[in-house]
mmCIF file of C-alpha atoms in Angstrom:
data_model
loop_
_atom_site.group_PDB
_atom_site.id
_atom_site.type_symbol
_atom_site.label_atom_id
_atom_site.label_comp_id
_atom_site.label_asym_id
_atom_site.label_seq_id
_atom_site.Cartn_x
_atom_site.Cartn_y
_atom_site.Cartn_z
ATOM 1 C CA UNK O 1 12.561 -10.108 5.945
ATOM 2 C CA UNK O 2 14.577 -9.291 2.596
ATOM 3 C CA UNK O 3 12.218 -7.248 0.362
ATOM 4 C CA UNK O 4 11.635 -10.422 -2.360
ATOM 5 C CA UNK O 5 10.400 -12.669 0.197
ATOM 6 C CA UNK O 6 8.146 -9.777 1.416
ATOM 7 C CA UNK O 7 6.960 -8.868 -1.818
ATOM 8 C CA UNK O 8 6.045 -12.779 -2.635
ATOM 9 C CA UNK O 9 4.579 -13.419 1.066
ATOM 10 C CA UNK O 10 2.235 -10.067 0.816
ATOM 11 C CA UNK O 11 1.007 -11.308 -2.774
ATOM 12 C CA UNK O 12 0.399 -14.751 -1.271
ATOM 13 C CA UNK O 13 -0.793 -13.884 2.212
ATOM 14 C CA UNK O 14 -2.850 -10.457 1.247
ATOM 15 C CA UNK O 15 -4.847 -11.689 -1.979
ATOM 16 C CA UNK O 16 -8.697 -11.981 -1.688
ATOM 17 C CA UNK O 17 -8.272 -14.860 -4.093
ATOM 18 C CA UNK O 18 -5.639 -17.381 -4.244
ATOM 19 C CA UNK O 19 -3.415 -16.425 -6.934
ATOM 20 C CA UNK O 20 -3.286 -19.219 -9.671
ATOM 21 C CA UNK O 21 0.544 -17.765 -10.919
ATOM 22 C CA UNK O 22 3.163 -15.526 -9.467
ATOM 23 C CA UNK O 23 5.941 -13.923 -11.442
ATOM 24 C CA UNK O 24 8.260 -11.569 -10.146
ATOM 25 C CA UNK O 25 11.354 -10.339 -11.707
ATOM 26 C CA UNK O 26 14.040 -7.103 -10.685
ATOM 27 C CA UNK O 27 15.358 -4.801 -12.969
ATOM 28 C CA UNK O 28 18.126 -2.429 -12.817
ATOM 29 C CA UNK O 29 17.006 1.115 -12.179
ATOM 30 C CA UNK O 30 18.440 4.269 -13.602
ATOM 31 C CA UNK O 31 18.252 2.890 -17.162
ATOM 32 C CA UNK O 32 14.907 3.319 -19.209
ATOM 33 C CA UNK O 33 16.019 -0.205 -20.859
ATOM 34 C CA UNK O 34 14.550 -1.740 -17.623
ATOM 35 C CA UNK O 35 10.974 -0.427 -18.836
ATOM 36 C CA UNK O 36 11.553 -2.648 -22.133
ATOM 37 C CA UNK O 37 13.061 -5.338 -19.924
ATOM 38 C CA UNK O 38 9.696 -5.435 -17.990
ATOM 39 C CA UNK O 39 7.099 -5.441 -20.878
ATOM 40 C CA UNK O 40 9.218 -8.343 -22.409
ATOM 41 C CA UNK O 41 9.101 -10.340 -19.297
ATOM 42 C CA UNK O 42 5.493 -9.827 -18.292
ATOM 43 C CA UNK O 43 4.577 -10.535 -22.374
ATOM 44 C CA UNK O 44 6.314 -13.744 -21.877
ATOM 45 C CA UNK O 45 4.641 -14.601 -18.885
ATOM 46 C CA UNK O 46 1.443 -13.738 -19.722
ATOM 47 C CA UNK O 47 1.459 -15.852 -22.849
ATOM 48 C CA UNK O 48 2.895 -18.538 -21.069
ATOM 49 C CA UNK O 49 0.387 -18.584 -19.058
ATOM 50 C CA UNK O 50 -2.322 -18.951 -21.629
ATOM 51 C CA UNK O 51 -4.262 -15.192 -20.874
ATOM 52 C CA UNK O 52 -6.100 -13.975 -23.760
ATOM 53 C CA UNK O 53 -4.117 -11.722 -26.065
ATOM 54 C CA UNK O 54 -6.218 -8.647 -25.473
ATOM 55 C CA UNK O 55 -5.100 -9.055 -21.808
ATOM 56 C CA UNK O 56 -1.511 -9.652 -22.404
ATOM 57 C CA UNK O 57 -1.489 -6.606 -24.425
ATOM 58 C CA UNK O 58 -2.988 -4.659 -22.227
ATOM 59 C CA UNK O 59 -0.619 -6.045 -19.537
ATOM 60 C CA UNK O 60 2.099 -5.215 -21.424
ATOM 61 C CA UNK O 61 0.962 -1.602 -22.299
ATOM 62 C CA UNK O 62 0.396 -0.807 -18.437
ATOM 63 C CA UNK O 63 3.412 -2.653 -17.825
ATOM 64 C CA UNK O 64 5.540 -0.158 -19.804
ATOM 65 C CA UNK O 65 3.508 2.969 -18.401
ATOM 66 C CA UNK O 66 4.569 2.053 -14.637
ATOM 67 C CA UNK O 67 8.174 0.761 -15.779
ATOM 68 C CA UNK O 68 8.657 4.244 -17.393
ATOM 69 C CA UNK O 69 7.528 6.131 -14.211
ATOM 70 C CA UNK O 70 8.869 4.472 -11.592
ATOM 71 C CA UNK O 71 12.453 4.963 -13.454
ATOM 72 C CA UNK O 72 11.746 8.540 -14.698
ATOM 73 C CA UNK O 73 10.842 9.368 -11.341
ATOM 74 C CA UNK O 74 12.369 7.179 -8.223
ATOM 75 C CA UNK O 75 15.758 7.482 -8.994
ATOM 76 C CA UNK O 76 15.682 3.908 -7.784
ATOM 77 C CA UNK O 77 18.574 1.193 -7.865
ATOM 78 C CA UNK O 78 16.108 -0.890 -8.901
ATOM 79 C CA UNK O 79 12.993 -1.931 -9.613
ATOM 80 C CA UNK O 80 10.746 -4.988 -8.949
ATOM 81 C CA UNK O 81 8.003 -5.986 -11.512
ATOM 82 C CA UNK O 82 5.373 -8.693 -10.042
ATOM 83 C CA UNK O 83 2.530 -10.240 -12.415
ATOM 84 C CA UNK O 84 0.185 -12.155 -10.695
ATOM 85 C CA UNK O 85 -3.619 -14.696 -12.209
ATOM 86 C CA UNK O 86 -6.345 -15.580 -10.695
ATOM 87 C CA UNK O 87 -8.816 -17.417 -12.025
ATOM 88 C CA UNK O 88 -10.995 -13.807 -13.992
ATOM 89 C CA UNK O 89 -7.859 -11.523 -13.402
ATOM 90 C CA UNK O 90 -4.296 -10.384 -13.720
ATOM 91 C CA UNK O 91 -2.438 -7.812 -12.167
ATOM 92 C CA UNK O 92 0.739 -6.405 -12.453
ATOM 93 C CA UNK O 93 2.418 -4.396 -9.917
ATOM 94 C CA UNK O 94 6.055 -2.011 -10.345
ATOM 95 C CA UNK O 95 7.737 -1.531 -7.106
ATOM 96 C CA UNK O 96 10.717 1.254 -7.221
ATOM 97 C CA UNK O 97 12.251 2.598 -3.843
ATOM 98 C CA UNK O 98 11.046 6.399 -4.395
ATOM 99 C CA UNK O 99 9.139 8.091 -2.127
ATOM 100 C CA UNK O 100 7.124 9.858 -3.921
ATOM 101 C CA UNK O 101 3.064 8.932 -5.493
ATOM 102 C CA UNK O 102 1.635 8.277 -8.573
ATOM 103 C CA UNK O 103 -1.586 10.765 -9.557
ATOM 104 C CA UNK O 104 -3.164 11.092 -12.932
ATOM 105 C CA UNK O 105 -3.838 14.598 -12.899
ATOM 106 C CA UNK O 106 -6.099 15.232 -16.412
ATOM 107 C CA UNK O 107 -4.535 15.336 -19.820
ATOM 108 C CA UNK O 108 -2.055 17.370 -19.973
ATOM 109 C CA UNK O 109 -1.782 19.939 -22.801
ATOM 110 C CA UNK O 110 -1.812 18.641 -26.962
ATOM 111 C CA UNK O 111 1.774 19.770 -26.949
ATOM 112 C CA UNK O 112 2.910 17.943 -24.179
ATOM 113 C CA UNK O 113 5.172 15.149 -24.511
ATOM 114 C CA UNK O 114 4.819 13.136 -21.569
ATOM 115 C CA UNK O 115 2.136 12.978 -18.148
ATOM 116 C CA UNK O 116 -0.398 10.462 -20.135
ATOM 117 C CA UNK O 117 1.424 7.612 -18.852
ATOM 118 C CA UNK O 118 -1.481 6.842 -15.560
ATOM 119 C CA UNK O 119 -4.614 7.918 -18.216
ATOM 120 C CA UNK O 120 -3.518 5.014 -20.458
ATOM 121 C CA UNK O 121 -2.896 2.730 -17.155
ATOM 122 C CA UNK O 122 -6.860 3.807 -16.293
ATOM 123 C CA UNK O 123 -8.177 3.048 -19.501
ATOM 124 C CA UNK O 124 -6.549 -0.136 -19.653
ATOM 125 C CA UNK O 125 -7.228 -1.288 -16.093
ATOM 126 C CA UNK O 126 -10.356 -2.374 -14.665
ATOM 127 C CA UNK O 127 -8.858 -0.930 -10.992
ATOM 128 C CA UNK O 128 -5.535 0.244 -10.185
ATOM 129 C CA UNK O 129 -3.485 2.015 -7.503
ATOM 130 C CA UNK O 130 -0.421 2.129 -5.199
ATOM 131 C CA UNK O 131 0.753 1.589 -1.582
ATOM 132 C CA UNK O 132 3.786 1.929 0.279
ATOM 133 C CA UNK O 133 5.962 -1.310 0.476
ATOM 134 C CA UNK O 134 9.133 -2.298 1.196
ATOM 135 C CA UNK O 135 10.390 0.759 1.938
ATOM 136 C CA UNK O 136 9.216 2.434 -1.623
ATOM 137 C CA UNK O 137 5.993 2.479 -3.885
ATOM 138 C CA UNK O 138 4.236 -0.372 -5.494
ATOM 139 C CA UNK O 139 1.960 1.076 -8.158
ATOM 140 C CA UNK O 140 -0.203 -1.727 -9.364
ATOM 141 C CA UNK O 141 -3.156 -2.049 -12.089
ATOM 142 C CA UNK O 142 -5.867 -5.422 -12.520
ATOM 143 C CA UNK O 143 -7.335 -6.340 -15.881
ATOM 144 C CA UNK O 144 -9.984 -8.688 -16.571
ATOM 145 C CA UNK O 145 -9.120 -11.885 -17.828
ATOM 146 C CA UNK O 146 -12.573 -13.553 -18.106
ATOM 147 C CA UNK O 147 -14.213 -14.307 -21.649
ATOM 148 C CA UNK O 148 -16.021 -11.018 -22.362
ATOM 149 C CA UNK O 149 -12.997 -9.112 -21.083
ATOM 150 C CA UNK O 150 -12.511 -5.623 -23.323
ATOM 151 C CA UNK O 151 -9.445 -3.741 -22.075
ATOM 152 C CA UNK O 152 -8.599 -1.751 -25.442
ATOM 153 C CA UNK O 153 -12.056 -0.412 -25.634
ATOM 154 C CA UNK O 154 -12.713 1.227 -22.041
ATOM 155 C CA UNK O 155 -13.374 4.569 -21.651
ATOM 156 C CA UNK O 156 -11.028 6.599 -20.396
ATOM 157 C CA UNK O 157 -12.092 7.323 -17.055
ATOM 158 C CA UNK O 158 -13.938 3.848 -16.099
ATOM 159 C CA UNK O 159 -10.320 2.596 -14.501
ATOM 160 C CA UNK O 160 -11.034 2.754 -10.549
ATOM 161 C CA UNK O 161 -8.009 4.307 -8.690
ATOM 162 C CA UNK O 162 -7.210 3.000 -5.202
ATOM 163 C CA UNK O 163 -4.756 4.838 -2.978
ATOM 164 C CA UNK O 164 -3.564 3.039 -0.095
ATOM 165 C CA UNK O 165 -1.800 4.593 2.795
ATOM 166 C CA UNK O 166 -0.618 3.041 6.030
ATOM 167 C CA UNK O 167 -2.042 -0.287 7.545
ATOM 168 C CA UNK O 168 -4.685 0.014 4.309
ATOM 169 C CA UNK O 169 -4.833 -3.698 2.341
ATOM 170 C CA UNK O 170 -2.483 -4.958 0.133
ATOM 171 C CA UNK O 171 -3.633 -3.848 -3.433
ATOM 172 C CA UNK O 172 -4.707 -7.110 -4.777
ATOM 173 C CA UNK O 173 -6.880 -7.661 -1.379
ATOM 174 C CA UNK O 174 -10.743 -7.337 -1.715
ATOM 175 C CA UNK O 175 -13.541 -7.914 0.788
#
């Protein structure tokens, strides 16, 4: 099965919930203007879709985190955004073809330039985590969508992190 129509089957077929909307664009890889690319596209999409601004920007924020990494750090050809709605949620998922994981290891020193990129993601996101796909990594993150959503004011550490390994459920699949 080519890896689009995989990607757009396992968001269909896997979700708890029907998703109301599914967008899913690729970028090139190996160019950090992909990561700009992707938090333009899923802004668009988000608005288009009518989501509340404090989601969209938190969307878009999360967005850029896992664009950045998945570049920085896959040495990918490309990479595959996908931004899905239900009814109280959206999610937004970054496939690259790396091999590697994503981990959020603490904060990293005040001098430190970079490694903050999966602390803003938790903040941000009301779950998040990754899984093998298509041959690479989809790290993913869900936000609340819903009237009393709040995403710019969560703590720091209240973003649950699911890893998913093997024959685990898709990341968007709840029971």
């Amino acid at each position: 099965m080519p890896p689009f129509v995989e990607i757009v089957h396992n968001a269909l077929v896997h979700c708890a919930t029907s998703p109301q909307a599914l967008g899913l664009v690729s970028l090139p890889g190996g160019t950090l203007a992909s990561a700009s690319a992707a938090r333009c596209y899923v802004t668009t999409t988000a608005r288009s879709w009518g989501l509340p601004p404090d989601a969209v920007d938190a969307l878009e924020l999360i967005t850029g985190e896992l664009a950045a990494n998945a570049l920085e750090h896959s040495a990918s050809r490309s990479i595959t955004v996908v931004l899905s709605r239900t009814a109280r949620t959206a999610a937004v998922g970054v496939i690259d073809e790396g091999q590697g994981s994503a981990t959020a290891a603490g904060a990293p020193p005040p001098d430190q330039e970079d490694g903050r990129g999966l602390l803003i993601v938790g903040a941000l996101a009301t779950d998040w985590g990754q899984r093998r796909i298509c041959g690479g990594l989809l790290v993913w993150a869900e936000v609340d969508t819903g009237p009393a959503s709040h995403h710019l004011m969560t703590p720091l550490d209240s973003g649950r992190h699911h890893e998913v390994t093997g024959s685990e459920s898709h990341p968007w699949e709840r029971t």
